Amino acid sequence: MIPERRTDLADKENIRDYAIGVFDSGMGGLTAVKELNRILPNENIIYFGDTARIPYGSRSRETILRYATEDVAFLKQHKIKMIIAACGTVSSVALDTPIVTDMPFTGVIAPAIEAACKATKNKRIGLIGTPATIKSGSYIHAIANTHPEVMVVPQACPLFVHLVENGYTDFNNPVTRLVAEEYLTPVKNENVDVLILGCTHYPVIADLIGDIMGKDVVLVSAGAEAAKFTKQHLDELELLSDRNEKGKNTYYVSDSTEMFEENAVNFLHENVHGDVFRSDF
Ligand code: DGL
């Protein structure tokens, strides 16, 4: 919710031009940024990738919450009007522990569930994510509450984040394909017709995942759905920018800027050289 002091008109006019803050443990949140750039080209975006502490997905709930709280605090040092936790892991563990209370916020879970439940015809949805996401049961509980007729087939894919962060993303990469077949075959055998990519890193290998799952299975990108929700939410709050020129993306990372610049191209399909800065909180 927006705090009261932010709702008067003069404030709102200023806040409209603030940036959208996005964070992830690493590069994965760039899948949300890519969609934001497509649907909200005039918005400024401030991104934080906690590349020094990735992966989050194999850590404890307490550690993930602590990291997420620090990521949020970092973004709040900038002029931002909404925060997206573009990380399936953070979104899962923070589902019942609000990490942002003083400005508009979204994780990826609710937007992804909405899209997946709309797309399924046979009411059988596959879900892939990090071990922490799957262990949290976040998606299963939320779907049971909102769409009890839908069955979920969950599968943790611990190696995917490492493969993607290290650039093993080619459609024909034999290592990634072997790992993907191992993870996805049991899900495919359950005849799901939708697969939620519950970790924001996974859309980078969506072609390969789609090839294994078969062309009839709809892939839902949690990051992209969070971006779509953000547009709708800011619109409802009358906080979309009315800037006439293209917005700017600024990236902060807690580890090497070079590594981020090199790999970001796999996510964004554009060069981010010169827009990436190192930040140690
Ligand atoms: N991008 C994070 C997610 O969506 C996963 C990466 C990690 O394990 O840190 O879950």
PDB file of C-alpha atoms and ligand atoms in Angstrom:
ATOM      1  CA  MET A   1       0.000   0.000   0.000  1.00  0.00           C
ATOM      2  CA  ILE A   2       1.098   3.553  -0.592  1.00  0.00           C
ATOM      3  CA  PRO A   3       1.499   5.501   2.657  1.00  0.00           C
ATOM      4  CA  GLU A   4      -0.854   8.393   3.107  1.00  0.00           C
ATOM      5  CA  ARG A   5       1.758  11.083   2.659  1.00  0.00           C
ATOM      6  CA  ARG A   6       2.346   9.782  -0.859  1.00  0.00           C
ATOM      7  CA  THR A   7      -1.203  10.046  -2.071  1.00  0.00           C
ATOM      8  CA  ASP A   8      -1.655  13.784  -2.465  1.00  0.00           C
ATOM      9  CA  LEU A   9      -1.476  15.045  -6.008  1.00  0.00           C
ATOM     10  CA  ALA A  10       1.759  17.044  -5.833  1.00  0.00           C
ATOM     11  CA  ASP A  11       3.592  14.069  -4.395  1.00  0.00           C
ATOM     12  CA  LYS A  12       2.063  11.764  -6.953  1.00  0.00           C
ATOM     13  CA  GLU A  13       3.314  13.917  -9.818  1.00  0.00           C
ATOM     14  CA  ASN A  14       6.852  13.574  -8.493  1.00  0.00           C
ATOM     15  CA  ILE A  15       6.580   9.923  -7.706  1.00  0.00           C
ATOM     16  CA  ARG A  16       5.400   9.106 -11.226  1.00  0.00           C
ATOM     17  CA  ASP A  17       8.903   9.841 -12.454  1.00  0.00           C
ATOM     18  CA  TYR A  18      10.589   7.707  -9.836  1.00  0.00           C
ATOM     19  CA  ALA A  19      12.091   4.426 -10.974  1.00  0.00           C
ATOM     20  CA  ILE A  20      10.746   0.898 -10.588  1.00  0.00           C
ATOM     21  CA  GLY A  21      13.069  -1.033  -8.261  1.00  0.00           C
ATOM     22  CA  VAL A  22      13.779  -4.658  -9.123  1.00  0.00           C
ATOM     23  CA  PHE A  23      15.960  -7.138  -7.260  1.00  0.00           C
ATOM     24  CA  ASP A  24      17.101 -10.712  -7.495  1.00  0.00           C
ATOM     25  CA  SER A  25      19.930 -12.832  -6.150  1.00  0.00           C
ATOM     26  CA  GLY A  26      21.681 -12.418  -9.495  1.00  0.00           C
ATOM     27  CA  MET A  27      20.730 -12.123 -13.129  1.00  0.00           C
ATOM     28  CA  GLY A  28      17.359 -13.850 -13.008  1.00  0.00           C
ATOM     29  CA  GLY A  29      15.398 -10.688 -12.324  1.00  0.00           C
ATOM     30  CA  LEU A  30      16.505  -9.429 -15.717  1.00  0.00           C
ATOM     31  CA  THR A  31      13.738 -11.577 -17.196  1.00  0.00           C
ATOM     32  CA  ALA A  32      11.329  -9.209 -15.415  1.00  0.00           C
ATOM     33  CA  VAL A  33      13.320  -6.167 -16.579  1.00  0.00           C
ATOM     34  CA  LYS A  34      13.116  -7.363 -20.179  1.00  0.00           C
ATOM     35  CA  GLU A  35       9.334  -7.534 -19.978  1.00  0.00           C
ATOM     36  CA  LEU A  36       9.152  -4.150 -18.175  1.00  0.00           C
ATOM     37  CA  ASN A  37      11.198  -2.587 -20.971  1.00  0.00           C
ATOM     38  CA  ARG A  38       8.809  -4.065 -23.516  1.00  0.00           C
ATOM     39  CA  ILE A  39       5.546  -3.015 -21.885  1.00  0.00           C
ATOM     40  CA  LEU A  40       6.699   0.147 -20.054  1.00  0.00           C
ATOM     41  CA  PRO A  41       9.468   1.543 -22.291  1.00  0.00           C
ATOM     42  CA  ASN A  42       9.392   5.017 -20.717  1.00  0.00           C
ATOM     43  CA  GLU A  43       9.972   3.910 -17.141  1.00  0.00           C
ATOM     44  CA  ASN A  44      13.339   4.150 -15.400  1.00  0.00           C
ATOM     45  CA  ILE A  45      14.457   0.936 -13.735  1.00  0.00           C
ATOM     46  CA  ILE A  46      16.907   0.428 -10.916  1.00  0.00           C
ATOM     47  CA  TYR A  47      18.067  -3.153 -10.623  1.00  0.00           C
ATOM     48  CA  PHE A  48      19.973  -4.822  -7.840  1.00  0.00           C
ATOM     49  CA  GLY A  49      21.525  -8.262  -8.381  1.00  0.00           C
ATOM     50  CA  ASP A  50      23.107  -9.754  -5.277  1.00  0.00           C
ATOM     51  CA  THR A  51      25.691 -11.597  -7.341  1.00  0.00           C
ATOM     52  CA  ALA A  52      28.137 -11.942  -4.441  1.00  0.00           C
ATOM     53  CA  ARG A  53      25.656 -14.038  -2.459  1.00  0.00           C
ATOM     54  CA  ILE A  54      23.912 -16.049  -5.139  1.00  0.00           C
ATOM     55  CA  PRO A  55      22.440 -18.666  -4.913  1.00  0.00           C
ATOM     56  CA  TYR A  56      19.650 -17.864  -2.483  1.00  0.00           C
ATOM     57  CA  GLY A  57      17.721 -20.969  -3.445  1.00  0.00           C
ATOM     58  CA  SER A  58      19.769 -23.433  -1.414  1.00  0.00           C
ATOM     59  CA  ARG A  59      19.855 -21.301   1.752  1.00  0.00           C
ATOM     60  CA  SER A  60      17.696 -21.281   4.881  1.00  0.00           C
ATOM     61  CA  ARG A  61      14.531 -19.215   5.184  1.00  0.00           C
ATOM     62  CA  GLU A  62      16.164 -16.940   7.799  1.00  0.00           C
ATOM     63  CA  THR A  63      19.152 -16.202   5.573  1.00  0.00           C
ATOM     64  CA  ILE A  64      16.996 -15.567   2.500  1.00  0.00           C
ATOM     65  CA  LEU A  65      14.799 -13.138   4.462  1.00  0.00           C
ATOM     66  CA  ARG A  66      17.846 -11.303   5.793  1.00  0.00           C
ATOM     67  CA  TYR A  67      19.336 -10.968   2.315  1.00  0.00           C
ATOM     68  CA  ALA A  68      16.000  -9.836   0.878  1.00  0.00           C
ATOM     69  CA  THR A  69      15.603  -7.185   3.594  1.00  0.00           C
ATOM     70  CA  GLU A  70      19.050  -5.842   2.746  1.00  0.00           C
ATOM     71  CA  ASP A  71      18.273  -5.836  -0.982  1.00  0.00           C
ATOM     72  CA  VAL A  72      15.090  -3.844  -0.327  1.00  0.00           C
ATOM     73  CA  ALA A  73      16.999  -1.377   1.877  1.00  0.00           C
ATOM     74  CA  PHE A  74      19.512  -0.886  -0.934  1.00  0.00           C
ATOM     75  CA  LEU A  75      16.802  -0.121  -3.485  1.00  0.00           C
ATOM     76  CA  LYS A  76      15.138   2.307  -1.080  1.00  0.00           C
ATOM     77  CA  GLN A  77      18.259   4.472  -1.101  1.00  0.00           C
ATOM     78  CA  HIS A  78      17.090   5.473  -4.589  1.00  0.00           C
ATOM     79  CA  LYS A  79      13.975   7.270  -5.726  1.00  0.00           C
ATOM     80  CA  ILE A  80      11.682   4.350  -6.435  1.00  0.00           C
ATOM     81  CA  LYS A  81       7.906   4.037  -6.580  1.00  0.00           C
ATOM     82  CA  MET A  82       7.464   0.255  -6.506  1.00  0.00           C
ATOM     83  CA  ILE A  83       9.585  -2.783  -5.723  1.00  0.00           C
ATOM     84  CA  ILE A  84       9.525  -6.106  -7.542  1.00  0.00           C
ATOM     85  CA  ALA A  85      11.094  -9.099  -5.805  1.00  0.00           C
ATOM     86  CA  ALA A  86      11.990 -10.671  -9.149  1.00  0.00           C
ATOM     87  CA  CYS A  87      13.173 -13.797  -7.410  1.00  0.00           C
ATOM     88  CA  GLY A  88      10.996 -16.861  -6.971  1.00  0.00           C
ATOM     89  CA  THR A  89      12.932 -17.849  -3.877  1.00  0.00           C
ATOM     90  CA  VAL A  90      12.484 -14.530  -2.066  1.00  0.00           C
ATOM     91  CA  SER A  91       8.861 -14.313  -3.179  1.00  0.00           C
ATOM     92  CA  SER A  92       8.235 -17.781  -1.735  1.00  0.00           C
ATOM     93  CA  VAL A  93       9.790 -17.310   1.665  1.00  0.00           C
ATOM     94  CA  ALA A  94       8.423 -13.765   1.996  1.00  0.00           C
ATOM     95  CA  LEU A  95       4.877 -14.772   1.126  1.00  0.00           C
ATOM     96  CA  ASP A  96       3.752 -14.573   4.761  1.00  0.00           C
ATOM     97  CA  THR A  97       6.466 -12.156   5.953  1.00  0.00           C
ATOM     98  CA  PRO A  98       6.025  -8.760   4.314  1.00  0.00           C
ATOM     99  CA  ILE A  99       9.415  -7.308   3.398  1.00  0.00           C
ATOM    100  CA  VAL A 100       8.005  -4.060   1.937  1.00  0.00           C
ATOM    101  CA  THR A 101       5.184  -2.239   3.689  1.00  0.00           C
ATOM    102  CA  ASP A 102       5.616   1.404   2.770  1.00  0.00           C
ATOM    103  CA  MET A 103       5.299   1.352  -1.008  1.00  0.00           C
ATOM    104  CA  PRO A 104       3.746  -0.781  -3.744  1.00  0.00           C
ATOM    105  CA  PHE A 105       5.362  -4.189  -3.934  1.00  0.00           C
ATOM    106  CA  THR A 106       5.003  -7.469  -5.746  1.00  0.00           C
ATOM    107  CA  GLY A 107       6.709 -10.806  -5.754  1.00  0.00           C
ATOM    108  CA  VAL A 108       6.319 -13.273  -8.610  1.00  0.00           C
ATOM    109  CA  ILE A 109       4.027 -15.911  -7.092  1.00  0.00           C
ATOM    110  CA  ALA A 110       0.527 -14.424  -7.376  1.00  0.00           C
ATOM    111  CA  PRO A 111       1.018 -13.064 -10.927  1.00  0.00           C
ATOM    112  CA  ALA A 112       2.454 -16.414 -12.098  1.00  0.00           C
ATOM    113  CA  ILE A 113      -0.373 -18.385 -10.508  1.00  0.00           C
ATOM    114  CA  GLU A 114      -2.985 -16.197 -12.098  1.00  0.00           C
ATOM    115  CA  ALA A 115      -1.493 -16.652 -15.578  1.00  0.00           C
ATOM    116  CA  ALA A 116      -0.959 -20.403 -15.140  1.00  0.00           C
ATOM    117  CA  CYS A 117      -4.446 -21.126 -13.804  1.00  0.00           C
ATOM    118  CA  LYS A 118      -5.933 -19.128 -16.661  1.00  0.00           C
ATOM    119  CA  ALA A 119      -3.903 -21.081 -19.227  1.00  0.00           C
ATOM    120  CA  THR A 120      -4.465 -24.643 -18.004  1.00  0.00           C
ATOM    121  CA  LYS A 121      -7.216 -26.644 -19.660  1.00  0.00           C
ATOM    122  CA  ASN A 122      -6.711 -29.993 -17.957  1.00  0.00           C
ATOM    123  CA  LYS A 123      -6.097 -28.406 -14.502  1.00  0.00           C
ATOM    124  CA  ARG A 124      -2.670 -29.993 -14.205  1.00  0.00           C
ATOM    125  CA  ILE A 125       0.183 -27.531 -13.750  1.00  0.00           C
ATOM    126  CA  GLY A 126       3.891 -28.283 -13.453  1.00  0.00           C
ATOM    127  CA  LEU A 127       6.051 -26.059 -11.275  1.00  0.00           C
ATOM    128  CA  ILE A 128       9.835 -25.828 -11.399  1.00  0.00           C
ATOM    129  CA  GLY A 129      11.893 -23.708  -9.016  1.00  0.00           C
ATOM    130  CA  THR A 130      14.820 -23.620  -6.643  1.00  0.00           C
ATOM    131  CA  PRO A 131      14.920 -26.055  -3.679  1.00  0.00           C
ATOM    132  CA  ALA A 132      13.839 -23.229  -1.307  1.00  0.00           C
ATOM    133  CA  THR A 133      10.849 -22.336  -3.502  1.00  0.00           C
ATOM    134  CA  ILE A 134       9.662 -25.919  -3.804  1.00  0.00           C
ATOM    135  CA  LYS A 135      10.295 -26.677  -0.122  1.00  0.00           C
ATOM    136  CA  SER A 136       8.334 -23.596   0.974  1.00  0.00           C
ATOM    137  CA  GLY A 137       5.182 -24.990  -0.642  1.00  0.00           C
ATOM    138  CA  SER A 138       4.294 -21.390  -1.536  1.00  0.00           C
ATOM    139  CA  TYR A 139       2.773 -22.104  -4.937  1.00  0.00           C
ATOM    140  CA  ILE A 140       0.969 -25.230  -3.804  1.00  0.00           C
ATOM    141  CA  HIS A 141      -0.651 -23.485  -0.829  1.00  0.00           C
ATOM    142  CA  ALA A 142      -1.601 -20.415  -2.842  1.00  0.00           C
ATOM    143  CA  ILE A 143      -3.092 -22.503  -5.670  1.00  0.00           C
ATOM    144  CA  ALA A 144      -4.963 -24.688  -3.180  1.00  0.00           C
ATOM    145  CA  ASN A 145      -6.497 -21.524  -1.702  1.00  0.00           C
ATOM    146  CA  THR A 146      -7.431 -19.804  -4.925  1.00  0.00           C
ATOM    147  CA  HIS A 147      -7.867 -22.658  -7.446  1.00  0.00           C
ATOM    148  CA  PRO A 148      -8.507 -25.866  -5.459  1.00  0.00           C
ATOM    149  CA  GLU A 149      -9.462 -27.737  -8.643  1.00  0.00           C
ATOM    150  CA  VAL A 150      -5.917 -27.359 -10.021  1.00  0.00           C
ATOM    151  CA  MET A 151      -3.291 -30.017  -9.323  1.00  0.00           C
ATOM    152  CA  VAL A 152       0.364 -28.995  -9.077  1.00  0.00           C
ATOM    153  CA  VAL A 153       3.369 -31.179  -9.924  1.00  0.00           C
ATOM    154  CA  PRO A 154       6.418 -29.566  -8.250  1.00  0.00           C
ATOM    155  CA  GLN A 155      10.039 -30.187  -9.155  1.00  0.00           C
ATOM    156  CA  ALA A 156      13.149 -28.562  -7.705  1.00  0.00           C
ATOM    157  CA  CYS A 157      15.887 -27.883 -10.268  1.00  0.00           C
ATOM    158  CA  PRO A 158      18.938 -26.959  -8.167  1.00  0.00           C
ATOM    159  CA  LEU A 159      21.476 -26.967 -11.011  1.00  0.00           C
ATOM    160  CA  PHE A 160      19.611 -24.684 -13.421  1.00  0.00           C
ATOM    161  CA  VAL A 161      20.641 -21.418 -11.706  1.00  0.00           C
ATOM    162  CA  HIS A 162      24.324 -22.341 -11.870  1.00  0.00           C
ATOM    163  CA  LEU A 163      24.084 -23.348 -15.523  1.00  0.00           C
ATOM    164  CA  VAL A 164      22.325 -20.106 -16.439  1.00  0.00           C
ATOM    165  CA  GLU A 165      24.610 -17.836 -14.355  1.00  0.00           C
ATOM    166  CA  ASN A 166      27.598 -19.442 -16.063  1.00  0.00           C
ATOM    167  CA  GLY A 167      26.210 -18.991 -19.550  1.00  0.00           C
ATOM    168  CA  TYR A 168      25.359 -22.651 -20.311  1.00  0.00           C
ATOM    169  CA  THR A 169      22.227 -21.464 -22.040  1.00  0.00           C
ATOM    170  CA  ASP A 170      22.567 -22.639 -25.614  1.00  0.00           C
ATOM    171  CA  PHE A 171      19.663 -24.703 -26.953  1.00  0.00           C
ATOM    172  CA  ASN A 172      22.117 -27.442 -27.928  1.00  0.00           C
ATOM    173  CA  ASN A 173      24.263 -27.385 -24.808  1.00  0.00           C
ATOM    174  CA  PRO A 174      24.588 -31.101 -23.968  1.00  0.00           C
ATOM    175  CA  VAL A 175      25.144 -30.566 -20.231  1.00  0.00           C
ATOM    176  CA  THR A 176      22.103 -28.341 -19.769  1.00  0.00           C
ATOM    177  CA  ARG A 177      19.961 -30.641 -21.909  1.00  0.00           C
ATOM    178  CA  LEU A 178      20.940 -33.713 -19.911  1.00  0.00           C
ATOM    179  CA  VAL A 179      20.185 -31.959 -16.613  1.00  0.00           C
ATOM    180  CA  ALA A 180      16.896 -30.589 -17.961  1.00  0.00           C
ATOM    181  CA  GLU A 181      15.780 -34.039 -19.149  1.00  0.00           C
ATOM    182  CA  GLU A 182      16.520 -35.459 -15.711  1.00  0.00           C
ATOM    183  CA  TYR A 183      14.419 -32.773 -13.977  1.00  0.00           C
ATOM    184  CA  LEU A 184      11.604 -32.414 -16.464  1.00  0.00           C
ATOM    185  CA  THR A 185      10.808 -35.977 -17.508  1.00  0.00           C
ATOM    186  CA  PRO A 186       8.885 -36.789 -14.288  1.00  0.00           C
ATOM    187  CA  VAL A 187       6.868 -33.553 -14.662  1.00  0.00           C
ATOM    188  CA  LYS A 188       6.125 -34.255 -18.314  1.00  0.00           C
ATOM    189  CA  ASN A 189       4.992 -37.786 -17.435  1.00  0.00           C
ATOM    190  CA  GLU A 190       2.271 -36.255 -15.226  1.00  0.00           C
ATOM    191  CA  ASN A 191       0.596 -34.790 -18.344  1.00  0.00           C
ATOM    192  CA  VAL A 192       0.683 -31.176 -17.253  1.00  0.00           C
ATOM    193  CA  ASP A 193      -0.422 -28.667 -19.891  1.00  0.00           C
ATOM    194  CA  VAL A 194       1.208 -25.621 -18.232  1.00  0.00           C
ATOM    195  CA  LEU A 195       4.641 -25.308 -16.660  1.00  0.00           C
ATOM    196  CA  ILE A 196       5.425 -22.412 -14.314  1.00  0.00           C
ATOM    197  CA  LEU A 197       9.050 -21.300 -14.580  1.00  0.00           C
ATOM    198  CA  GLY A 198       9.017 -20.412 -10.880  1.00  0.00           C
ATOM    199  CA  CYS A 199      12.605 -19.211 -10.811  1.00  0.00           C
ATOM    200  CA  THR A 200      13.389 -16.063 -12.758  1.00  0.00           C
ATOM    201  CA  HIS A 201      16.579 -17.583 -14.180  1.00  0.00           C
ATOM    202  CA  TYR A 202      14.744 -20.288 -16.103  1.00  0.00           C
ATOM    203  CA  PRO A 203      13.222 -18.288 -19.002  1.00  0.00           C
ATOM    204  CA  VAL A 204      16.735 -17.944 -20.422  1.00  0.00           C
ATOM    205  CA  ILE A 205      16.604 -21.668 -21.241  1.00  0.00           C
ATOM    206  CA  ALA A 206      12.896 -21.622 -22.100  1.00  0.00           C
ATOM    207  CA  ASP A 207      13.550 -22.928 -25.637  1.00  0.00           C
ATOM    208  CA  LEU A 208      15.270 -26.000 -24.296  1.00  0.00           C
ATOM    209  CA  ILE A 209      12.679 -26.518 -21.546  1.00  0.00           C
ATOM    210  CA  GLY A 210       9.871 -26.136 -24.096  1.00  0.00           C
ATOM    211  CA  ASP A 211      11.551 -28.619 -26.423  1.00  0.00           C
ATOM    212  CA  ILE A 212      11.630 -31.253 -23.688  1.00  0.00           C
ATOM    213  CA  MET A 213       8.115 -30.566 -22.392  1.00  0.00           C
ATOM    214  CA  GLY A 214       6.581 -30.580 -25.891  1.00  0.00           C
ATOM    215  CA  LYS A 215       4.862 -27.876 -27.899  1.00  0.00           C
ATOM    216  CA  ASP A 216       1.473 -28.344 -26.249  1.00  0.00           C
ATOM    217  CA  VAL A 217       2.741 -27.287 -22.828  1.00  0.00           C
ATOM    218  CA  VAL A 218       2.397 -23.547 -22.122  1.00  0.00           C
ATOM    219  CA  LEU A 219       5.383 -22.040 -20.293  1.00  0.00           C
ATOM    220  CA  VAL A 220       4.625 -19.271 -17.792  1.00  0.00           C
ATOM    221  CA  SER A 221       7.532 -16.983 -16.857  1.00  0.00           C
ATOM    222  CA  ALA A 222       7.115 -15.808 -13.257  1.00  0.00           C
ATOM    223  CA  GLY A 223       9.295 -12.730 -13.845  1.00  0.00           C
ATOM    224  CA  ALA A 224       7.405 -11.598 -16.938  1.00  0.00           C
ATOM    225  CA  GLU A 225       4.068 -12.049 -15.163  1.00  0.00           C
ATOM    226  CA  ALA A 226       5.307  -9.915 -12.242  1.00  0.00           C
ATOM    227  CA  ALA A 227       6.233  -7.204 -14.772  1.00  0.00           C
ATOM    228  CA  LYS A 228       2.727  -7.313 -16.290  1.00  0.00           C
ATOM    229  CA  PHE A 229       1.186  -7.079 -12.829  1.00  0.00           C
ATOM    230  CA  THR A 230       3.425  -4.074 -12.057  1.00  0.00           C
ATOM    231  CA  LYS A 231       2.118  -2.207 -15.085  1.00  0.00           C
ATOM    232  CA  GLN A 232      -1.469  -2.887 -14.087  1.00  0.00           C
ATOM    233  CA  HIS A 233      -0.864  -1.957 -10.453  1.00  0.00           C
ATOM    234  CA  LEU A 234       0.956   1.314 -11.186  1.00  0.00           C
ATOM    235  CA  ASP A 235      -1.764   2.198 -13.647  1.00  0.00           C
ATOM    236  CA  GLU A 236      -4.449   1.643 -10.990  1.00  0.00           C
ATOM    237  CA  LEU A 237      -2.479   3.851  -8.597  1.00  0.00           C
ATOM    238  CA  GLU A 238      -1.987   6.509 -11.321  1.00  0.00           C
ATOM    239  CA  LEU A 239       1.742   6.196 -10.864  1.00  0.00           C
ATOM    240  CA  LEU A 240       2.838   5.336 -14.402  1.00  0.00           C
ATOM    241  CA  SER A 241       5.356   7.817 -15.773  1.00  0.00           C
ATOM    242  CA  ASP A 242       4.138  10.297 -18.373  1.00  0.00           C
ATOM    243  CA  ARG A 243       7.712  10.818 -19.597  1.00  0.00           C
ATOM    244  CA  ASN A 244       7.902  11.129 -23.380  1.00  0.00           C
ATOM    245  CA  GLU A 245      11.320   9.642 -23.830  1.00  0.00           C
ATOM    246  CA  LYS A 246      12.736   6.165 -23.369  1.00  0.00           C
ATOM    247  CA  GLY A 247      13.468   5.280 -19.748  1.00  0.00           C
ATOM    248  CA  LYS A 248      16.881   4.300 -18.448  1.00  0.00           C
ATOM    249  CA  ASN A 249      18.000   1.058 -16.811  1.00  0.00           C
ATOM    250  CA  THR A 250      20.679   1.269 -14.104  1.00  0.00           C
ATOM    251  CA  TYR A 251      22.120  -1.919 -12.673  1.00  0.00           C
ATOM    252  CA  TYR A 252      23.885  -2.474  -9.355  1.00  0.00           C
ATOM    253  CA  VAL A 253      25.599  -5.718  -8.419  1.00  0.00           C
ATOM    254  CA  SER A 254      27.409  -6.887  -5.302  1.00  0.00           C
ATOM    255  CA  ASP A 255      30.147  -8.703  -7.282  1.00  0.00           C
ATOM    256  CA  SER A 256      32.018  -8.213 -10.556  1.00  0.00           C
ATOM    257  CA  THR A 257      30.408  -5.771 -12.975  1.00  0.00           C
ATOM    258  CA  GLU A 258      32.272  -7.400 -15.883  1.00  0.00           C
ATOM    259  CA  MET A 259      30.732 -10.815 -15.255  1.00  0.00           C
ATOM    260  CA  PHE A 260      27.292  -9.263 -15.055  1.00  0.00           C
ATOM    261  CA  GLU A 261      27.776  -7.285 -18.258  1.00  0.00           C
ATOM    262  CA  GLU A 262      28.995 -10.367 -20.081  1.00  0.00           C
ATOM    263  CA  ASN A 263      26.082 -12.579 -19.076  1.00  0.00           C
ATOM    264  CA  ALA A 264      23.307  -9.962 -19.098  1.00  0.00           C
ATOM    265  CA  VAL A 265      23.179 -10.216 -22.861  1.00  0.00           C
ATOM    266  CA  ASN A 266      21.754 -13.762 -22.493  1.00  0.00           C
ATOM    267  CA  PHE A 267      18.803 -12.283 -20.611  1.00  0.00           C
ATOM    268  CA  LEU A 268      18.228  -8.933 -22.264  1.00  0.00           C
ATOM    269  CA  HIS A 269      19.661  -9.466 -25.743  1.00  0.00           C
ATOM    270  CA  GLU A 270      21.234  -6.047 -25.482  1.00  0.00           C
ATOM    271  CA  ASN A 271      24.462  -4.561 -24.246  1.00  0.00           C
ATOM    272  CA  VAL A 272      24.416  -3.093 -20.715  1.00  0.00           C
ATOM    273  CA  HIS A 273      28.031  -1.928 -20.791  1.00  0.00           C
ATOM    274  CA  GLY A 274      28.442   1.356 -18.886  1.00  0.00           C
ATOM    275  CA  ASP A 275      25.167   1.030 -16.988  1.00  0.00           C
ATOM    276  CA  VAL A 276      26.396  -1.468 -14.367  1.00  0.00           C
ATOM    277  CA  PHE A 277      27.856  -0.372 -11.036  1.00  0.00           C
ATOM    278  CA  ARG A 278      29.364  -2.221  -8.129  1.00  0.00           C
ATOM    279  CA  SER A 279      27.705  -1.772  -4.736  1.00  0.00           C
ATOM    280  CA  ASP A 280      28.611  -3.389  -1.440  1.00  0.00           C
ATOM    281  CA  PHE A 281      25.454  -2.211   0.356  1.00  0.00           C
TER     282      PHE A 281
HETATM  283  N1  DGL B   1      16.334 -16.088  -9.410  1.00  0.00           N
HETATM  284  C1  DGL B   1      16.132 -16.837  -8.187  1.00  0.00           C
HETATM  285  C2  DGL B   1      14.698 -17.318  -8.156  1.00  0.00           C
HETATM  286  O1  DGL B   1      13.883 -16.835  -8.930  1.00  0.00           O
HETATM  287  C3  DGL B   1      17.002 -18.034  -8.005  1.00  0.00           C
HETATM  288  C4  DGL B   1      18.422 -17.912  -7.884  1.00  0.00           C
HETATM  289  C5  DGL B   1      18.989 -18.351  -6.579  1.00  0.00           C
HETATM  290  O2  DGL B   1      18.929 -19.520  -6.193  1.00  0.00           O
HETATM  291  O3  DGL B   1      19.521 -17.468  -5.966  1.00  0.00           O
HETATM  292  O4  DGL B   1      14.362 -18.177  -7.383  1.00  0.00           O
END
